[in-house]
Amino acid sequence: MSVDFNGIGPGQVNHQKNTATKSDATAKAPQSPVEQAQAQAARGESVKLSSQAKDLKQLEQRLNSYPETDDDRIEQIKAALADDSYKVDAEKLAQKMLEMDESIFG
């Protein structure tokens, strides 16, 4: 199905009118949870996080401080591959594969 937009003139276009009220004009964009909590506190409301939520937030911050990759380990492996000293322990690899299979499929 195709739509032909040729020939549409200014009188044929549906323009929306801004009918915002004063309260709508002062409304802000969606707030972050922290900003919402601060706004609620200003109104006399309070929010308390559980100790588990606080622990999760601290853990998240600690994890974010670690690099995504271990650059030193990558360089070690590259060097070992380059000088042909990198050896794979087949039994250890097989054991890890079995453990992964067990963790996924039970």
Coordinates of N, CA, C and O in Angstrom, one line a residue:
M1 N 0.9 -1.2 0.0 CA 0.0 0.0 0.0 C 0.9 1.2 0.0 O 1.8 1.3 0.8
S2 N 0.6 2.2 -0.9 CA 1.4 3.4 -0.9 C 0.5 4.6 -0.7 O -0.7 4.5 -0.9
V3 N 1.1 5.6 -0.1 CA 0.4 6.9 0.2 C 1.0 8.0 -0.6 O 2.2 8.2 -0.6
D4 N 0.2 8.7 -1.4 CA 0.7 9.8 -2.2 C 0.5 11.1 -1.4 O -0.6 11.5 -1.1
F5 N 1.6 11.8 -1.0 CA 1.6 13.0 -0.3 C 1.7 14.2 -1.2 O 1.6 15.3 -0.7
N6 N 1.8 14.0 -2.4 CA 1.8 15.1 -3.4 C 0.5 15.8 -3.4 O -0.6 15.2 -3.4
G7 N 0.5 17.1 -3.5 CA -0.7 17.9 -3.6 C -1.3 18.3 -2.2 O -2.3 18.9 -2.2
I8 N -0.6 17.9 -1.1 CA -1.1 18.4 0.2 C -0.7 19.8 0.4 O 0.4 20.2 0.3
G9 N -1.7 20.7 0.6 CA -1.4 22.1 0.8 C -1.5 22.5 2.2 O -1.9 21.7 3.1
P10 N -1.1 23.7 2.6 CA -1.1 24.1 4.0 C -2.5 24.1 4.6 O -2.6 23.9 5.8
G11 N -3.5 24.2 3.8 CA -4.9 24.1 4.4 C -5.3 22.7 4.7 O -6.3 22.5 5.4
Q12 N -4.6 21.7 4.2 CA -4.9 20.4 4.4 C -4.1 19.7 5.5 O -4.4 18.5 5.9
V13 N -3.2 20.4 6.1 CA -2.4 19.8 7.1 C -3.0 20.0 8.5 O -3.4 21.1 8.8
N14 N -3.0 19.0 9.3 CA -3.6 19.1 10.6 C -2.6 19.6 11.6 O -1.6 18.9 12.0
H15 N -2.7 20.8 12.1 CA -1.8 21.4 13.0 C -2.3 21.3 14.4 O -3.5 21.6 14.7
Q16 N -1.5 20.8 15.4 CA -2.0 20.7 16.8 C -1.7 22.1 17.4 O -0.7 22.7 17.2
K17 N -2.7 22.5 18.2 CA -2.6 23.7 19.0 C -2.1 23.5 20.4 O -2.4 22.5 21.0
N18 N -1.2 24.3 20.9 CA -0.7 24.2 22.2 C -1.7 24.7 23.2 O -2.0 25.9 23.3
T19 N -2.4 23.8 23.9 CA -3.4 24.2 24.9 C -2.9 23.9 26.3 O -3.7 23.5 27.2
A20 N -1.6 24.0 26.5 CA -1.1 23.7 27.9 C -1.5 24.7 28.9 O -1.6 25.9 28.6
T21 N -1.8 24.2 30.0 CA -2.2 25.1 31.1 C -1.0 25.6 31.9 O 0.1 25.1 31.6
K22 N -1.2 26.4 32.8 CA -0.1 27.0 33.6 C 0.6 25.9 34.3 O 1.8 25.9 34.4
S23 N -0.1 24.9 34.9 CA 0.5 23.8 35.6 C 1.3 22.9 34.7 O 2.4 22.4 35.1
D24 N 0.9 22.8 33.4 CA 1.6 22.0 32.5 C 2.9 22.7 32.1 O 3.9 22.1 31.8
A25 N 2.9 24.0 32.0 CA 4.0 24.8 31.6 C 5.1 24.7 32.6 O 6.3 24.8 32.3
T26 N 4.8 24.5 33.9 CA 5.8 24.5 34.9 C 6.3 23.0 35.2 O 7.2 22.8 36.0
A27 N 5.6 22.1 34.5 CA 6.0 20.7 34.7 C 7.4 20.4 34.1 O 7.7 21.0 33.1
K28 N 8.2 19.6 34.8 CA 9.5 19.4 34.3 C 9.5 18.0 33.6 O 8.6 17.3 33.7
A29 N 10.7 17.7 33.0 CA 10.9 16.4 32.4 C 10.9 15.4 33.5 O 11.0 15.7 34.7
P30 N 10.7 14.1 33.1 CA 10.7 13.0 34.1 C 12.0 13.1 35.0 O 13.1 13.4 34.5
Q31 N 11.8 12.9 36.3 CA 12.9 13.1 37.3 C 13.5 11.7 37.5 O 12.9 10.7 37.4
S32 N 14.8 11.8 37.9 CA 15.5 10.6 38.3 C 14.9 10.1 39.7 O 14.3 11.0 40.4
P33 N 15.1 8.9 40.1 CA 14.7 8.5 41.4 C 15.2 9.3 42.6 O 14.5 9.6 43.5
V34 N 16.4 9.8 42.5 CA 17.0 10.6 43.5 C 16.3 12.0 43.6 O 15.9 12.4 44.7
E35 N 16.0 12.6 42.4 CA 15.3 13.8 42.4 C 13.9 13.6 42.9 O 13.3 14.5 43.6
Q36 N 13.2 12.5 42.6 CA 11.9 12.3 43.1 C 11.9 12.1 44.6 O 11.0 12.6 45.3
A37 N 12.9 11.4 45.1 CA 13.0 11.3 46.6 C 13.2 12.6 47.2 O 12.6 12.9 48.3
Q38 N 14.0 13.5 46.6 CA 14.3 14.8 47.2 C 13.0 15.6 47.2 O 12.7 16.3 48.1
A39 N 12.2 15.5 46.1 CA 11.0 16.3 46.0 C 10.0 15.8 47.0 O 9.3 16.6 47.6
Q40 N 9.9 14.5 47.2 CA 9.0 13.9 48.2 C 9.4 14.4 49.6 O 8.6 14.7 50.5
A41 N 10.8 14.4 49.9 CA 11.2 14.8 51.2 C 10.9 16.3 51.4 O 10.6 16.7 52.6
A42 N 10.9 17.1 50.4 CA 10.6 18.5 50.5 C 9.1 18.6 50.8 O 8.7 19.6 51.5
R43 N 8.3 17.7 50.4 CA 6.8 17.7 50.7 C 6.5 17.0 52.0 O 5.4 16.9 52.4
G44 N 7.5 16.6 52.8 CA 7.3 15.9 54.0 C 7.2 14.4 53.9 O 7.0 13.8 54.9
E45 N 7.4 13.9 52.8 CA 7.4 12.4 52.6 C 8.8 11.9 52.7 O 9.8 12.7 52.5
S46 N 9.0 10.7 53.0 CA 10.3 10.1 53.1 C 10.4 8.8 52.5 O 9.4 8.0 52.4
V47 N 11.6 8.4 52.0 CA 11.9 7.1 51.4 C 13.0 6.5 52.1 O 14.1 7.2 52.3
K48 N 12.9 5.3 52.5 CA 14.0 4.6 53.2 C 14.4 3.4 52.4 O 13.5 2.6 52.0
L49 N 15.7 3.2 52.1 CA 16.1 2.1 51.4 C 16.5 1.0 52.3 O 17.0 1.2 53.4
S50 N 16.2 -0.3 51.9 CA 16.6 -1.4 52.8 C 18.1 -1.5 52.8 O 18.8 -1.0 51.9
S51 N 18.6 -2.2 53.7 CA 20.1 -2.4 53.8 C 20.5 -3.2 52.6 O 21.6 -3.0 52.1
Q52 N 19.7 -4.1 52.1 CA 20.1 -4.9 50.9 C 20.2 -4.0 49.7 O 21.1 -4.1 48.9
A53 N 19.3 -3.0 49.5 CA 19.4 -2.0 48.4 C 20.7 -1.2 48.6 O 21.3 -0.9 47.6
K54 N 21.0 -0.8 49.8 CA 22.2 0.0 50.0 C 23.5 -0.8 49.6 O 24.4 -0.3 49.0
D55 N 23.5 -2.1 50.1 CA 24.6 -3.0 49.7 C 24.7 -3.2 48.2 O 25.8 -3.2 47.7
L56 N 23.6 -3.4 47.5 CA 23.6 -3.5 46.1 C 24.2 -2.3 45.4 O 25.0 -2.4 44.5
K57 N 23.8 -1.1 45.9 CA 24.3 0.1 45.3 C 25.8 0.3 45.5 O 26.6 0.6 44.6
Q58 N 26.3 -0.1 46.7 CA 27.8 -0.1 47.0 C 28.5 -1.1 46.1 O 29.6 -0.8 45.6
L59 N 27.9 -2.3 45.9 CA 28.5 -3.3 45.1 C 28.6 -2.8 43.6 O 29.6 -3.0 43.0
E60 N 27.5 -2.2 43.2 CA 27.5 -1.6 41.8 C 28.6 -0.6 41.6 O 29.3 -0.6 40.6
Q61 N 28.8 0.3 42.6 CA 29.8 1.3 42.5 C 31.2 0.7 42.5 O 32.1 1.1 41.7
R62 N 31.4 -0.4 43.3 CA 32.7 -1.0 43.3 C 33.0 -1.7 42.0 O 34.1 -1.7 41.5
L63 N 32.0 -2.4 41.4 CA 32.1 -3.1 40.2 C 32.4 -2.1 39.0 O 33.2 -2.4 38.1
N64 N 31.8 -0.9 39.1 CA 32.1 0.1 38.0 C 33.5 0.6 38.1 O 34.0 1.1 37.1
S65 N 34.1 0.5 39.2 CA 35.5 1.0 39.4 C 36.5 0.0 38.7 O 37.7 0.4 38.5
Y66 N 36.1 -1.2 38.5 CA 37.0 -2.2 37.9 C 37.0 -2.1 36.4 O 36.0 -1.8 35.8
P67 N 38.1 -2.3 35.7 CA 38.1 -2.2 34.2 C 37.4 -3.4 33.7 O 37.3 -4.5 34.3
E68 N 36.9 -3.3 32.5 CA 36.1 -4.3 31.8 C 37.0 -5.5 31.5 O 36.6 -6.6 31.5
T69 N 38.2 -5.2 31.1 CA 39.2 -6.3 30.7 C 40.4 -6.1 31.6 O 40.8 -5.0 32.0
D70 N 41.1 -7.2 31.8 CA 42.4 -7.3 32.5 C 43.5 -7.2 31.4 O 43.9 -8.2 30.9
D71 N 43.9 -5.9 31.2 CA 44.9 -5.7 30.2 C 46.2 -6.4 30.4 O 46.8 -6.9 29.4
D72 N 46.6 -6.5 31.7 CA 47.9 -7.2 32.0 C 47.7 -8.7 31.6 O 48.7 -9.3 31.0
R73 N 46.6 -9.3 31.9 CA 46.4 -10.7 31.6 C 46.4 -10.9 30.1 O 46.9 -11.9 29.5
I74 N 45.8 -10.0 29.4 CA 45.7 -10.1 27.9 C 47.1 -10.1 27.3 O 47.4 -10.8 26.4
E75 N 47.9 -9.1 27.8 CA 49.3 -9.0 27.3 C 50.1 -10.3 27.6 O 50.9 -10.7 26.8
Q76 N 49.9 -10.9 28.8 CA 50.6 -12.1 29.1 C 50.2 -13.3 28.1 O 51.1 -14.0 27.7
I77 N 48.9 -13.4 27.8 CA 48.5 -14.4 26.9 C 49.0 -14.2 25.5 O 49.5 -15.1 24.8
K78 N 49.0 -12.9 25.1 CA 49.5 -12.6 23.8 C 51.0 -12.9 23.6 O 51.4 -13.5 22.6
A79 N 51.8 -12.6 24.7 CA 53.2 -12.9 24.7 C 53.4 -14.4 24.7 O 54.3 -15.0 23.9
A80 N 52.6 -15.2 25.5 CA 52.7 -16.6 25.5 C 52.4 -17.2 24.1 O 53.0 -18.2 23.7
L81 N 51.4 -16.7 23.5 CA 51.0 -17.2 22.2 C 52.1 -16.9 21.1 O 52.4 -17.7 20.3
A82 N 52.7 -15.7 21.3 CA 53.7 -15.3 20.3 C 55.0 -16.2 20.4 O 55.6 -16.5 19.4
D83 N 55.4 -16.5 21.7 CA 56.6 -17.4 21.8 C 56.3 -18.9 21.9 O 57.1 -19.7 22.3
D84 N 55.0 -19.2 21.7 CA 54.6 -20.6 21.6 C 54.7 -21.3 23.0 O 55.0 -22.5 23.0
S85 N 54.6 -20.6 24.1 CA 54.7 -21.2 25.4 C 53.3 -21.3 26.1 O 53.2 -21.8 27.2
Y86 N 52.2 -20.9 25.4 CA 50.9 -21.0 25.9 C 50.4 -22.4 25.7 O 50.3 -23.0 24.6
K87 N 50.1 -23.1 26.8 CA 49.7 -24.5 26.8 C 48.3 -24.6 27.4 O 48.0 -23.9 28.4
V88 N 47.4 -25.4 26.8 CA 46.1 -25.6 27.4 C 46.1 -26.9 28.1 O 46.5 -27.9 27.6
D89 N 45.6 -26.8 29.4 CA 45.4 -28.0 30.2 C 44.1 -28.6 29.8 O 43.0 -28.1 30.2
A90 N 44.1 -29.7 29.0 CA 42.8 -30.3 28.5 C 41.9 -30.7 29.6 O 40.7 -30.6 29.6
E91 N 42.5 -31.3 30.7 CA 41.6 -31.8 31.8 C 40.9 -30.6 32.5 O 39.8 -30.7 32.9
K92 N 41.7 -29.6 32.8 CA 41.1 -28.4 33.4 C 40.0 -27.8 32.6 O 39.0 -27.4 33.1
L93 N 40.3 -27.7 31.3 CA 39.3 -27.1 30.3 C 38.0 -28.0 30.3 O 36.9 -27.5 30.4
A94 N 38.2 -29.3 30.3 CA 37.0 -30.2 30.3 C 36.2 -30.1 31.6 O 35.0 -30.0 31.6
Q95 N 36.9 -29.9 32.7 CA 36.3 -29.8 34.0 C 35.5 -28.5 34.1 O 34.3 -28.4 34.5
K96 N 36.1 -27.4 33.6 CA 35.3 -26.1 33.5 C 34.1 -26.2 32.6 O 33.1 -25.6 32.9
M97 N 34.2 -26.9 31.5 CA 33.1 -27.1 30.6 C 32.0 -27.8 31.3 O 30.8 -27.5 31.2
L98 N 32.3 -28.9 32.0 CA 31.3 -29.7 32.8 C 30.7 -28.8 33.9 O 29.4 -28.9 34.1
E99 N 31.5 -28.0 34.6 CA 30.9 -27.1 35.6 C 29.9 -26.1 35.0 O 28.9 -25.8 35.6
M100 N 30.3 -25.6 33.8 CA 29.4 -24.6 33.2 C 28.1 -25.3 32.7 O 27.0 -24.7 32.9
D101 N 28.2 -26.5 32.2 CA 27.1 -27.2 31.8 C 26.2 -27.5 33.0 O 24.9 -27.3 32.9
E102 N 26.8 -27.9 34.1 CA 26.0 -28.1 35.3 C 25.3 -26.9 35.8 O 24.1 -26.9 36.2
S103 N 26.0 -25.8 35.7 CA 25.4 -24.5 36.2 C 24.2 -24.0 35.3 O 23.3 -23.4 35.8
I104 N 24.3 -24.3 34.0 CA 23.3 -23.9 33.1 C 22.1 -24.9 33.1 O 20.9 -24.4 33.2
F105 N 22.4 -26.2 33.0 CA 21.3 -27.1 32.8 C 20.9 -27.9 34.1 O 20.0 -28.6 34.1
G106 N 21.7 -27.7 35.1 CA 21.3 -28.3 36.4 C 21.6 -29.7 36.5 O 21.8 -30.7 36.2

